Amino acid sequence: MKFWRVPLDAIEVEVTQGVVHIIEDRCKGCGFCIVYCPRDVLEESPHFNAKGYHTPRVKKEGACVNCHYCETICPDLAIYSVEAQPASS
Amino acid sequence: MTTKKNQPTHPLDSLVRTDRIPHIWCPGCGVGTAFSSCLIAMKSSGIDLQKTTMVSGIGCSARGPGYTNLDSYHTTHGRAIPYATGMKLANPQLNVVVFSGDGDLFAIGGNHFIHAARRNIDLTVVCVNNLNYGMTGGQVAATTPSLSKTTTTPQGNPEPPFNLPLLAFASGATYVARWTILHTRDLTKSIEEALQRRGFSFIEVLAPCPTGYGRRNRERPLDALRFYQEKSIIKNDAHPADIILDYQKGITLGTFVDVEKPTFTDIYEKTCRLDPAACM
């Protein structure tokens, strides 16, 4: 992340990591999650789901910070993120 | 429904009738977002979900309560608030949430809305405003902006629309807010506040309708969201008469009214219910 001034506690703050899960059969390809992901984690996949829509797919593995915005904005309850276990533990 | 192996379930699946998902809402429709915000707020507000019921009338948004795994009630067109009022008076412990659309609550059910607000019945009304009658094919509604095209106004709508927060405020609602589906966090917080407080709470949610309204006004769902992002002005505590919903000037969002007033049940208990001790 780019700061104009590095916060004093930037080293101590642990940024949460998330794993994005997509339920492909529910997705209707509106693209809200792709456009409004604050970390630009998702992209449209060339693959079609059973209903013929292009579902999102994860573009940058490990970039998700588990903010749940995709989960809230998705009109189809088709995407959600869960907190990833830190690599050290 | 096929999901990948070892995939955890969606956090809202416990509140949703998953056998009915995917729902009927079109791709890019905002009702689904308003619906999930409402479910998230119900979950996080800590209210007793066993004593919560969702009521709706007829329309696209009114399909929402049918997808919840709570006690829900799908009523006749425009009459969601009368049914909800009845439920609240019969069982004052219930948390009654009305989740319906603008056509249902303000056109055919407009009278019920103003009188429930006037009486200050303890309801939470979430109105998804998609600016037209979506389910019947995109006809002009009481909230359609002037000059916009719909199936029944192909040359442009000659009528001015309702200012819903002003209407709610003028009728006596004790909590009035307006958000869009892009402002999901504020919307969820607002619904949460409304669920936890007493009195008539009204939340308007602006949502795109790509099939009904958007198709005739050259507005794709993502264009609508971009418009919400660029043109919205958040002014909490603004007077409802000053707020605007104009496609050129912008839209005012925020929590406009939050006041305490005695609810209908409180006053009814004092005035109309006979005190058993006094009868003896």
mmCIF file of C-alpha atoms in Angstrom:
data_model
loop_
_atom_site.group_PDB
_atom_site.id
_atom_site.type_symbol
_atom_site.label_atom_id
_atom_site.label_comp_id
_atom_site.label_asym_id
_atom_site.label_seq_id
_atom_site.Cartn_x
_atom_site.Cartn_y
_atom_site.Cartn_z
ATOM 1 C CA MET A 1 0.000 0.000 0.000
ATOM 2 C CA LYS A 2 1.230 3.508 -0.863
ATOM 3 C CA PHE A 3 1.256 6.153 1.858
ATOM 4 C CA TRP A 4 2.126 9.840 1.499
ATOM 5 C CA ARG A 5 3.415 9.619 5.037
ATOM 6 C CA VAL A 6 4.133 6.254 6.608
ATOM 7 C CA PRO A 7 2.048 5.863 9.771
ATOM 8 C CA LEU A 8 4.129 5.418 12.897
ATOM 9 C CA ASP A 9 2.613 2.031 13.640
ATOM 10 C CA ALA A 10 2.621 0.762 10.035
ATOM 11 C CA ILE A 11 4.973 -2.105 10.883
ATOM 12 C CA GLU A 12 2.943 -3.283 13.870
ATOM 13 C CA VAL A 13 -0.455 -3.262 12.141
ATOM 14 C CA GLU A 14 -1.299 -6.631 10.714
ATOM 15 C CA VAL A 15 -3.361 -6.417 7.547
ATOM 16 C CA THR A 16 -5.868 -9.237 7.396
ATOM 17 C CA GLN A 17 -5.696 -11.589 4.473
ATOM 18 C CA GLY A 18 -8.749 -12.993 2.823
ATOM 19 C CA VAL A 19 -9.584 -15.803 0.470
ATOM 20 C CA VAL A 20 -12.332 -15.096 -2.063
ATOM 21 C CA HIS A 21 -14.859 -17.811 -2.781
ATOM 22 C CA ILE A 22 -17.221 -17.635 -5.742
ATOM 23 C CA ILE A 23 -20.361 -19.743 -6.093
ATOM 24 C CA GLU A 24 -20.344 -19.805 -9.873
ATOM 25 C CA ASP A 25 -23.851 -21.160 -10.404
ATOM 26 C CA ARG A 26 -25.426 -18.244 -8.566
ATOM 27 C CA CYS A 27 -23.504 -15.529 -10.437
ATOM 28 C CA LYS A 28 -25.299 -13.471 -13.081
ATOM 29 C CA GLY A 29 -22.224 -11.644 -14.322
ATOM 30 C CA CYS A 30 -23.170 -8.080 -13.347
ATOM 31 C CA GLY A 31 -19.525 -7.216 -12.675
ATOM 32 C CA PHE A 32 -20.172 -5.087 -9.566
ATOM 33 C CA CYS A 33 -17.554 -6.995 -7.557
ATOM 34 C CA ILE A 34 -14.952 -6.697 -10.317
ATOM 35 C CA VAL A 35 -15.345 -2.928 -10.731
ATOM 36 C CA TYR A 36 -15.725 -2.008 -7.065
ATOM 37 C CA CYS A 37 -13.149 -4.279 -5.395
ATOM 38 C CA PRO A 38 -10.910 -1.783 -3.558
ATOM 39 C CA ARG A 39 -7.804 -3.940 -4.120
ATOM 40 C CA ASP A 40 -8.668 -4.865 -7.717
ATOM 41 C CA VAL A 41 -8.486 -8.563 -6.908
ATOM 42 C CA LEU A 42 -11.020 -9.843 -9.434
ATOM 43 C CA GLU A 43 -11.352 -9.994 -13.197
ATOM 44 C CA GLU A 44 -13.930 -11.355 -15.617
ATOM 45 C CA SER A 45 -13.190 -14.930 -16.540
ATOM 46 C CA PRO A 46 -13.617 -16.086 -20.143
ATOM 47 C CA HIS A 47 -15.377 -19.174 -18.806
ATOM 48 C CA PHE A 48 -19.208 -19.391 -18.816
ATOM 49 C CA ASN A 49 -21.246 -20.770 -15.936
ATOM 50 C CA ALA A 50 -24.272 -23.041 -16.338
ATOM 51 C CA LYS A 51 -26.551 -20.072 -17.040
ATOM 52 C CA GLY A 52 -24.187 -18.630 -19.649
ATOM 53 C CA TYR A 53 -22.746 -15.713 -17.686
ATOM 54 C CA HIS A 54 -19.086 -14.768 -17.346
ATOM 55 C CA THR A 55 -18.254 -15.170 -13.689
ATOM 56 C CA PRO A 56 -15.481 -13.282 -11.888
ATOM 57 C CA ARG A 57 -12.230 -15.011 -11.028
ATOM 58 C CA VAL A 58 -9.378 -14.128 -8.737
ATOM 59 C CA LYS A 59 -6.662 -12.208 -10.573
ATOM 60 C CA LYS A 60 -4.273 -11.459 -7.730
ATOM 61 C CA GLU A 61 -3.976 -14.297 -5.250
ATOM 62 C CA GLY A 62 -3.210 -12.989 -1.773
ATOM 63 C CA ALA A 63 -4.183 -9.358 -2.495
ATOM 64 C CA CYS A 64 -7.589 -9.659 -0.782
ATOM 65 C CA VAL A 65 -7.726 -7.916 2.606
ATOM 66 C CA ASN A 66 -11.024 -9.532 3.624
ATOM 67 C CA CYS A 67 -13.027 -6.279 3.572
ATOM 68 C CA HIS A 68 -16.231 -8.137 2.551
ATOM 69 C CA TYR A 69 -17.247 -5.380 0.126
ATOM 70 C CA CYS A 70 -17.814 -7.886 -2.719
ATOM 71 C CA GLU A 71 -19.939 -9.926 -0.345
ATOM 72 C CA THR A 72 -22.199 -6.947 0.422
ATOM 73 C CA ILE A 73 -22.484 -5.531 -3.076
ATOM 74 C CA CYS A 74 -23.098 -8.873 -4.808
ATOM 75 C CA PRO A 75 -26.827 -8.959 -5.610
ATOM 76 C CA ASP A 76 -26.801 -12.733 -6.001
ATOM 77 C CA LEU A 77 -25.143 -13.943 -2.771
ATOM 78 C CA ALA A 78 -22.537 -15.501 -5.055
ATOM 79 C CA ILE A 79 -19.217 -14.193 -3.699
ATOM 80 C CA TYR A 80 -17.752 -13.986 -0.218
ATOM 81 C CA SER A 81 -14.419 -13.903 1.485
ATOM 82 C CA VAL A 82 -13.148 -15.698 4.567
ATOM 83 C CA GLU A 83 -10.179 -14.766 6.627
ATOM 84 C CA ALA A 84 -7.033 -16.616 5.620
ATOM 85 C CA GLN A 85 -4.801 -18.145 8.254
ATOM 86 C CA PRO A 86 -1.565 -16.157 8.592
ATOM 87 C CA ALA A 87 1.298 -17.959 6.897
ATOM 88 C CA SER A 88 3.473 -17.921 10.033
ATOM 89 C CA SER A 89 1.126 -20.005 12.213
ATOM 90 C CA MET B 1 -26.384 -26.154 -6.429
ATOM 91 C CA THR B 2 -22.857 -27.266 -7.015
ATOM 92 C CA THR B 3 -20.098 -25.755 -4.966
ATOM 93 C CA LYS B 4 -16.478 -26.663 -4.899
ATOM 94 C CA LYS B 5 -15.343 -29.251 -2.418
ATOM 95 C CA ASN B 6 -14.302 -27.955 1.000
ATOM 96 C CA GLN B 7 -15.748 -24.552 0.166
ATOM 97 C CA PRO B 8 -17.246 -22.901 3.243
ATOM 98 C CA THR B 9 -20.871 -21.837 2.874
ATOM 99 C CA HIS B 10 -21.883 -18.248 2.226
ATOM 100 C CA PRO B 11 -22.214 -16.374 5.549
ATOM 101 C CA LEU B 12 -25.797 -15.373 4.740
ATOM 102 C CA ASP B 13 -26.915 -18.873 3.756
ATOM 103 C CA SER B 14 -28.318 -19.455 7.237
ATOM 104 C CA LEU B 15 -30.818 -16.620 6.650
ATOM 105 C CA VAL B 16 -31.755 -17.545 3.085
ATOM 106 C CA ARG B 17 -33.893 -20.304 1.596
ATOM 107 C CA THR B 18 -31.024 -21.614 -0.480
ATOM 108 C CA ASP B 19 -33.266 -23.960 -2.474
ATOM 109 C CA ARG B 20 -34.856 -20.864 -4.025
ATOM 110 C CA ILE B 21 -31.555 -19.236 -4.996
ATOM 111 C CA PRO B 22 -30.638 -18.054 -7.689
ATOM 112 C CA HIS B 23 -33.420 -15.526 -7.311
ATOM 113 C CA ILE B 24 -35.535 -13.926 -10.029
ATOM 114 C CA TRP B 25 -33.825 -10.522 -10.080
ATOM 115 C CA CYS B 26 -32.181 -9.580 -13.385
ATOM 116 C CA PRO B 27 -28.412 -9.344 -13.837
ATOM 117 C CA GLY B 28 -27.327 -5.905 -12.588
ATOM 118 C CA CYS B 29 -30.495 -5.319 -10.579
ATOM 119 C CA GLY B 30 -29.868 -3.565 -7.267
ATOM 120 C CA VAL B 31 -32.595 -5.281 -5.261
ATOM 121 C CA GLY B 32 -30.297 -8.185 -4.412
ATOM 122 C CA THR B 33 -27.753 -5.833 -2.859
ATOM 123 C CA ALA B 34 -30.406 -4.070 -0.784
ATOM 124 C CA PHE B 35 -31.656 -7.508 0.276
ATOM 125 C CA SER B 36 -28.223 -8.726 1.372
ATOM 126 C CA SER B 37 -27.598 -5.446 3.206
ATOM 127 C CA CYS B 38 -30.861 -5.963 5.039
ATOM 128 C CA LEU B 39 -29.887 -9.526 5.980
ATOM 129 C CA ILE B 40 -26.423 -8.461 7.142
ATOM 130 C CA ALA B 41 -27.994 -5.705 9.258
ATOM 131 C CA MET B 42 -30.444 -8.188 10.779
ATOM 132 C CA LYS B 43 -27.602 -10.512 11.625
ATOM 133 C CA SER B 44 -25.298 -7.872 13.082
ATOM 134 C CA SER B 45 -27.937 -5.866 14.955
ATOM 135 C CA GLY B 46 -28.394 -8.668 17.455
ATOM 136 C CA ILE B 47 -32.200 -8.624 17.320
ATOM 137 C CA ASP B 48 -33.969 -11.900 18.041
ATOM 138 C CA LEU B 49 -34.491 -13.377 14.592
ATOM 139 C CA GLN B 50 -37.060 -15.795 15.957
ATOM 140 C CA LYS B 51 -39.180 -12.742 16.697
ATOM 141 C CA THR B 52 -38.535 -10.980 13.425
ATOM 142 C CA THR B 53 -40.781 -11.006 10.440
ATOM 143 C CA MET B 54 -40.430 -9.549 6.972
ATOM 144 C CA VAL B 55 -43.466 -8.261 5.133
ATOM 145 C CA SER B 56 -43.755 -7.238 1.502
ATOM 146 C CA GLY B 57 -46.344 -6.344 -1.074
ATOM 147 C CA ILE B 58 -46.119 -7.112 -4.778
ATOM 148 C CA GLY B 59 -43.256 -6.330 -7.128
ATOM 149 C CA CYS B 60 -39.656 -7.196 -7.817
ATOM 150 C CA SER B 61 -38.333 -5.987 -4.456
ATOM 151 C CA ALA B 62 -41.287 -7.550 -2.705
ATOM 152 C CA ARG B 63 -39.964 -10.974 -3.670
ATOM 153 C CA GLY B 64 -37.213 -10.456 -1.094
ATOM 154 C CA PRO B 65 -38.997 -11.684 2.038
ATOM 155 C CA GLY B 66 -39.875 -14.897 0.168
ATOM 156 C CA TYR B 67 -36.184 -15.737 0.023
ATOM 157 C CA THR B 68 -35.503 -15.291 3.729
ATOM 158 C CA ASN B 69 -35.441 -18.149 6.120
ATOM 159 C CA LEU B 70 -37.455 -16.085 8.630
ATOM 160 C CA ASP B 71 -41.175 -15.792 9.092
ATOM 161 C CA SER B 72 -42.136 -13.729 6.093
ATOM 162 C CA TYR B 73 -45.318 -12.510 4.596
ATOM 163 C CA HIS B 74 -46.012 -11.736 0.935
ATOM 164 C CA THR B 75 -49.192 -9.677 0.911
ATOM 165 C CA THR B 76 -51.497 -8.097 -1.640
ATOM 166 C CA HIS B 77 -50.364 -5.187 -3.793
ATOM 167 C CA GLY B 78 -49.625 -2.053 -1.802
ATOM 168 C CA ARG B 79 -50.889 -3.464 1.464
ATOM 169 C CA ALA B 80 -47.631 -4.484 3.095
ATOM 170 C CA ILE B 81 -47.900 -1.744 5.739
ATOM 171 C CA PRO B 82 -51.504 -2.554 6.817
ATOM 172 C CA TYR B 83 -50.558 -6.216 7.296
ATOM 173 C CA ALA B 84 -47.393 -5.198 9.141
ATOM 174 C CA THR B 85 -49.394 -2.817 11.346
ATOM 175 C CA GLY B 86 -51.785 -5.630 12.204
ATOM 176 C CA MET B 87 -48.929 -7.942 13.119
ATOM 177 C CA LYS B 88 -47.254 -5.332 15.279
ATOM 178 C CA LEU B 89 -50.462 -4.525 17.160
ATOM 179 C CA ALA B 90 -51.378 -8.176 17.674
ATOM 180 C CA ASN B 91 -47.907 -9.043 18.914
ATOM 181 C CA PRO B 92 -45.961 -5.957 20.018
ATOM 182 C CA GLN B 93 -42.850 -8.072 20.735
ATOM 183 C CA LEU B 94 -42.312 -8.746 17.019
ATOM 184 C CA ASN B 95 -39.716 -6.842 15.027
ATOM 185 C CA VAL B 96 -41.564 -6.105 11.816
ATOM 186 C CA VAL B 97 -39.565 -5.196 8.730
ATOM 187 C CA VAL B 98 -41.345 -4.072 5.588
ATOM 188 C CA PHE B 99 -39.181 -4.670 2.508
ATOM 189 C CA SER B 100 -40.854 -3.511 -0.647
ATOM 190 C CA GLY B 101 -40.550 -1.347 -3.710
ATOM 191 C CA ASP B 102 -41.435 2.231 -4.536
ATOM 192 C CA GLY B 103 -44.440 1.371 -6.696
ATOM 193 C CA ASP B 104 -45.892 -0.816 -3.995
ATOM 194 C CA LEU B 105 -45.248 1.462 -1.019
ATOM 195 C CA PHE B 106 -45.812 4.877 -2.574
ATOM 196 C CA ALA B 107 -48.159 4.525 -5.509
ATOM 197 C CA ILE B 108 -50.801 1.970 -4.636
ATOM 198 C CA GLY B 109 -49.882 1.894 -0.958
ATOM 199 C CA GLY B 110 -49.127 5.594 -0.511
ATOM 200 C CA ASN B 111 -52.006 6.240 1.843
ATOM 201 C CA HIS B 112 -51.055 3.364 4.104
ATOM 202 C CA PHE B 113 -47.504 4.648 4.284
ATOM 203 C CA ILE B 114 -48.398 8.187 5.334
ATOM 204 C CA HIS B 115 -50.850 7.019 7.960
ATOM 205 C CA ALA B 116 -48.478 4.447 9.459
ATOM 206 C CA ALA B 117 -45.846 7.213 9.660
ATOM 207 C CA ARG B 118 -48.349 9.595 11.217
ATOM 208 C CA ARG B 119 -49.322 7.037 13.862
ATOM 209 C CA ASN B 120 -45.650 6.216 14.466
ATOM 210 C CA ILE B 121 -46.143 2.477 14.398
ATOM 211 C CA ASP B 122 -42.950 0.662 15.344
ATOM 212 C CA LEU B 123 -41.979 -0.613 11.872
ATOM 213 C CA THR B 124 -38.791 -0.588 9.817
ATOM 214 C CA VAL B 125 -39.641 0.215 6.220
ATOM 215 C CA VAL B 126 -36.959 -0.446 3.596
ATOM 216 C CA CYS B 127 -38.082 0.900 0.242
ATOM 217 C CA VAL B 128 -36.069 -0.127 -2.808
ATOM 218 C CA ASN B 129 -36.524 2.737 -5.263
ATOM 219 C CA ASN B 130 -35.752 1.648 -8.805
ATOM 220 C CA LEU B 131 -37.666 4.576 -10.336
ATOM 221 C CA ASN B 132 -40.302 2.517 -12.186
ATOM 222 C CA TYR B 133 -42.622 -0.491 -12.033
ATOM 223 C CA GLY B 134 -40.024 -3.118 -12.877
ATOM 224 C CA MET B 135 -41.979 -6.353 -12.669
ATOM 225 C CA THR B 136 -44.806 -5.351 -14.990
ATOM 226 C CA GLY B 137 -42.486 -4.087 -17.716
ATOM 227 C CA GLY B 138 -41.098 -0.678 -16.772
ATOM 228 C CA GLN B 139 -44.145 1.585 -16.557
ATOM 229 C CA VAL B 140 -44.030 5.104 -15.148
ATOM 230 C CA ALA B 141 -44.265 5.230 -11.347
ATOM 231 C CA ALA B 142 -44.713 7.949 -8.738
ATOM 232 C CA THR B 143 -40.929 8.125 -8.366
ATOM 233 C CA THR B 144 -39.912 8.233 -12.050
ATOM 234 C CA PRO B 145 -37.825 11.387 -12.642
ATOM 235 C CA SER B 146 -39.309 14.052 -14.922
ATOM 236 C CA LEU B 147 -38.632 13.626 -18.640
ATOM 237 C CA SER B 148 -37.278 10.093 -18.335
ATOM 238 C CA LYS B 149 -38.644 7.516 -20.726
ATOM 239 C CA THR B 150 -40.639 4.487 -19.672
ATOM 240 C CA THR B 151 -42.955 2.056 -21.454
ATOM 241 C CA THR B 152 -45.963 4.288 -20.817
ATOM 242 C CA THR B 153 -44.167 7.607 -21.323
ATOM 243 C CA PRO B 154 -42.130 7.064 -24.504
ATOM 244 C CA GLN B 155 -41.775 10.829 -25.056
ATOM 245 C CA GLY B 156 -40.593 11.484 -21.501
ATOM 246 C CA ASN B 157 -42.372 11.620 -18.168
ATOM 247 C CA PRO B 158 -44.373 14.860 -17.828
ATOM 248 C CA GLU B 159 -44.853 14.478 -14.059
ATOM 249 C CA PRO B 160 -42.524 15.478 -11.234
ATOM 250 C CA PRO B 161 -41.516 12.600 -8.927
ATOM 251 C CA PHE B 162 -42.094 12.198 -5.200
ATOM 252 C CA ASN B 163 -39.342 13.198 -2.803
ATOM 253 C CA LEU B 164 -39.691 10.127 -0.612
ATOM 254 C CA PRO B 165 -37.661 11.264 2.448
ATOM 255 C CA LEU B 166 -39.599 14.558 2.506
ATOM 256 C CA LEU B 167 -42.881 12.667 2.279
ATOM 257 C CA ALA B 168 -41.848 10.392 5.140
ATOM 258 C CA PHE B 169 -40.657 13.339 7.247
ATOM 259 C CA ALA B 170 -43.801 15.359 6.592
ATOM 260 C CA SER B 171 -45.967 12.386 7.546
ATOM 261 C CA GLY B 172 -44.158 12.076 10.873
ATOM 262 C CA ALA B 173 -41.568 9.312 10.445
ATOM 263 C CA THR B 174 -39.039 9.307 13.274
ATOM 264 C CA TYR B 175 -36.092 7.976 11.268
ATOM 265 C CA VAL B 176 -35.527 8.865 7.634
ATOM 266 C CA ALA B 177 -32.497 7.910 5.561
ATOM 267 C CA ARG B 178 -31.579 7.551 1.915
ATOM 268 C CA TRP B 179 -28.695 5.503 0.498
ATOM 269 C CA THR B 180 -27.838 3.826 -2.753
ATOM 270 C CA ILE B 181 -26.793 0.228 -3.295
ATOM 271 C CA LEU B 182 -23.230 1.445 -3.807
ATOM 272 C CA HIS B 183 -23.125 2.780 -0.240
ATOM 273 C CA THR B 184 -23.682 -0.669 1.199
ATOM 274 C CA ARG B 185 -21.810 -0.041 4.434
ATOM 275 C CA ASP B 186 -23.811 3.074 5.299
ATOM 276 C CA LEU B 187 -26.981 1.346 4.181
ATOM 277 C CA THR B 188 -26.306 -1.666 6.402
ATOM 278 C CA LYS B 189 -25.514 0.612 9.345
ATOM 279 C CA SER B 190 -28.664 2.582 8.742
ATOM 280 C CA ILE B 191 -30.880 -0.522 8.621
ATOM 281 C CA GLU B 192 -29.158 -1.772 11.759
ATOM 282 C CA GLU B 193 -29.915 1.494 13.581
ATOM 283 C CA ALA B 194 -33.491 1.390 12.353
ATOM 284 C CA LEU B 195 -33.948 -2.169 13.616
ATOM 285 C CA GLN B 196 -32.615 -1.332 17.054
ATOM 286 C CA ARG B 197 -34.702 1.779 17.605
ATOM 287 C CA ARG B 198 -38.393 2.213 18.296
ATOM 288 C CA GLY B 199 -40.774 4.110 16.070
ATOM 289 C CA PHE B 200 -41.457 4.346 12.376
ATOM 290 C CA SER B 201 -38.168 4.140 10.458
ATOM 291 C CA PHE B 202 -37.953 4.693 6.733
ATOM 292 C CA ILE B 203 -34.934 3.932 4.561
ATOM 293 C CA GLU B 204 -34.973 4.617 0.853
ATOM 294 C CA VAL B 205 -32.492 2.609 -1.213
ATOM 295 C CA LEU B 206 -31.771 3.770 -4.741
ATOM 296 C CA ALA B 207 -31.173 0.831 -7.054
ATOM 297 C CA PRO B 208 -30.652 0.482 -10.781
ATOM 298 C CA CYS B 209 -33.265 -1.330 -12.867
ATOM 299 C CA PRO B 210 -31.423 -2.344 -16.039
ATOM 300 C CA THR B 211 -34.357 -4.113 -17.701
ATOM 301 C CA GLY B 212 -37.199 -1.713 -16.989
ATOM 302 C CA TYR B 213 -35.785 1.764 -16.498
ATOM 303 C CA GLY B 214 -32.210 1.457 -17.719
ATOM 304 C CA ARG B 215 -32.991 0.010 -21.134
ATOM 305 C CA ARG B 216 -35.144 2.990 -22.140
ATOM 306 C CA ASN B 217 -32.879 5.628 -20.605
ATOM 307 C CA ARG B 218 -29.571 4.277 -21.857
ATOM 308 C CA GLU B 219 -28.390 3.457 -18.382
ATOM 309 C CA ARG B 220 -26.466 0.264 -17.761
ATOM 310 C CA PRO B 221 -26.199 -0.945 -14.162
ATOM 311 C CA LEU B 222 -22.539 0.034 -13.937
ATOM 312 C CA ASP B 223 -23.362 3.505 -15.356
ATOM 313 C CA ALA B 224 -25.917 3.917 -12.581
ATOM 314 C CA LEU B 225 -23.349 2.916 -9.958
ATOM 315 C CA ARG B 226 -20.809 5.327 -11.469
ATOM 316 C CA PHE B 227 -23.434 8.051 -11.291
ATOM 317 C CA TYR B 228 -24.082 7.198 -7.628
ATOM 318 C CA GLN B 229 -20.348 7.393 -6.996
ATOM 319 C CA GLU B 230 -19.732 10.673 -8.805
ATOM 320 C CA LYS B 231 -22.897 12.619 -8.098
ATOM 321 C CA SER B 232 -23.874 11.634 -4.589
ATOM 322 C CA ILE B 233 -23.434 14.124 -1.765
ATOM 323 C CA ILE B 234 -23.635 12.776 1.775
ATOM 324 C CA LYS B 235 -25.318 15.305 4.053
ATOM 325 C CA ASN B 236 -26.388 13.775 7.321
ATOM 326 C CA ASP B 237 -29.027 15.756 9.231
ATOM 327 C CA ALA B 238 -29.950 17.780 6.138
ATOM 328 C CA HIS B 239 -33.534 18.999 6.105
ATOM 329 C CA PRO B 240 -35.579 16.621 3.880
ATOM 330 C CA ALA B 241 -36.958 19.612 1.945
ATOM 331 C CA ASP B 242 -33.433 20.524 0.811
ATOM 332 C CA ILE B 243 -32.387 17.130 -0.496
ATOM 333 C CA ILE B 244 -32.304 16.481 -4.210
ATOM 334 C CA LEU B 245 -32.534 13.530 -6.576
ATOM 335 C CA ASP B 246 -31.590 15.007 -9.889
ATOM 336 C CA TYR B 247 -29.676 13.306 -12.654
ATOM 337 C CA GLN B 248 -27.834 16.530 -13.477
ATOM 338 C CA LYS B 249 -27.304 18.127 -10.070
ATOM 339 C CA GLY B 250 -26.767 15.003 -7.999
ATOM 340 C CA ILE B 251 -28.349 13.055 -5.180
ATOM 341 C CA THR B 252 -28.297 13.847 -1.501
ATOM 342 C CA LEU B 253 -27.744 10.842 0.730
ATOM 343 C CA GLY B 254 -27.592 10.445 4.468
ATOM 344 C CA THR B 255 -29.609 10.018 7.624
ATOM 345 C CA PHE B 256 -31.883 13.033 7.639
ATOM 346 C CA VAL B 257 -34.181 12.543 10.613
ATOM 347 C CA ASP B 258 -33.615 10.656 13.856
ATOM 348 C CA VAL B 259 -35.996 11.763 16.616
ATOM 349 C CA GLU B 260 -37.755 10.042 19.496
ATOM 350 C CA LYS B 261 -41.541 10.103 19.723
ATOM 351 C CA PRO B 262 -43.973 7.877 21.636
ATOM 352 C CA THR B 263 -45.089 5.018 19.407
ATOM 353 C CA PHE B 264 -48.665 4.131 18.617
ATOM 354 C CA THR B 265 -48.568 1.097 20.925
ATOM 355 C CA ASP B 266 -47.401 3.256 23.870
ATOM 356 C CA ILE B 267 -50.225 5.753 23.472
ATOM 357 C CA TYR B 268 -52.801 3.051 22.750
ATOM 358 C CA GLU B 269 -51.887 1.231 25.958
ATOM 359 C CA LYS B 270 -52.435 4.428 27.949
ATOM 360 C CA THR B 271 -55.635 5.619 26.337
ATOM 361 C CA CYS B 272 -57.617 2.651 25.061
ATOM 362 C CA ARG B 273 -56.617 -0.454 27.025
ATOM 363 C CA LEU B 274 -58.494 -0.672 30.281
ATOM 364 C CA ASP B 275 -56.298 -1.056 33.277
ATOM 365 C CA PRO B 276 -57.354 -4.388 34.905
ATOM 366 C CA ALA B 277 -56.606 -2.964 38.349
ATOM 367 C CA ALA B 278 -58.948 -0.029 37.787
ATOM 368 C CA CYS B 279 -61.821 -2.318 36.750
ATOM 369 C CA MET B 280 -61.842 -4.256 39.968
#
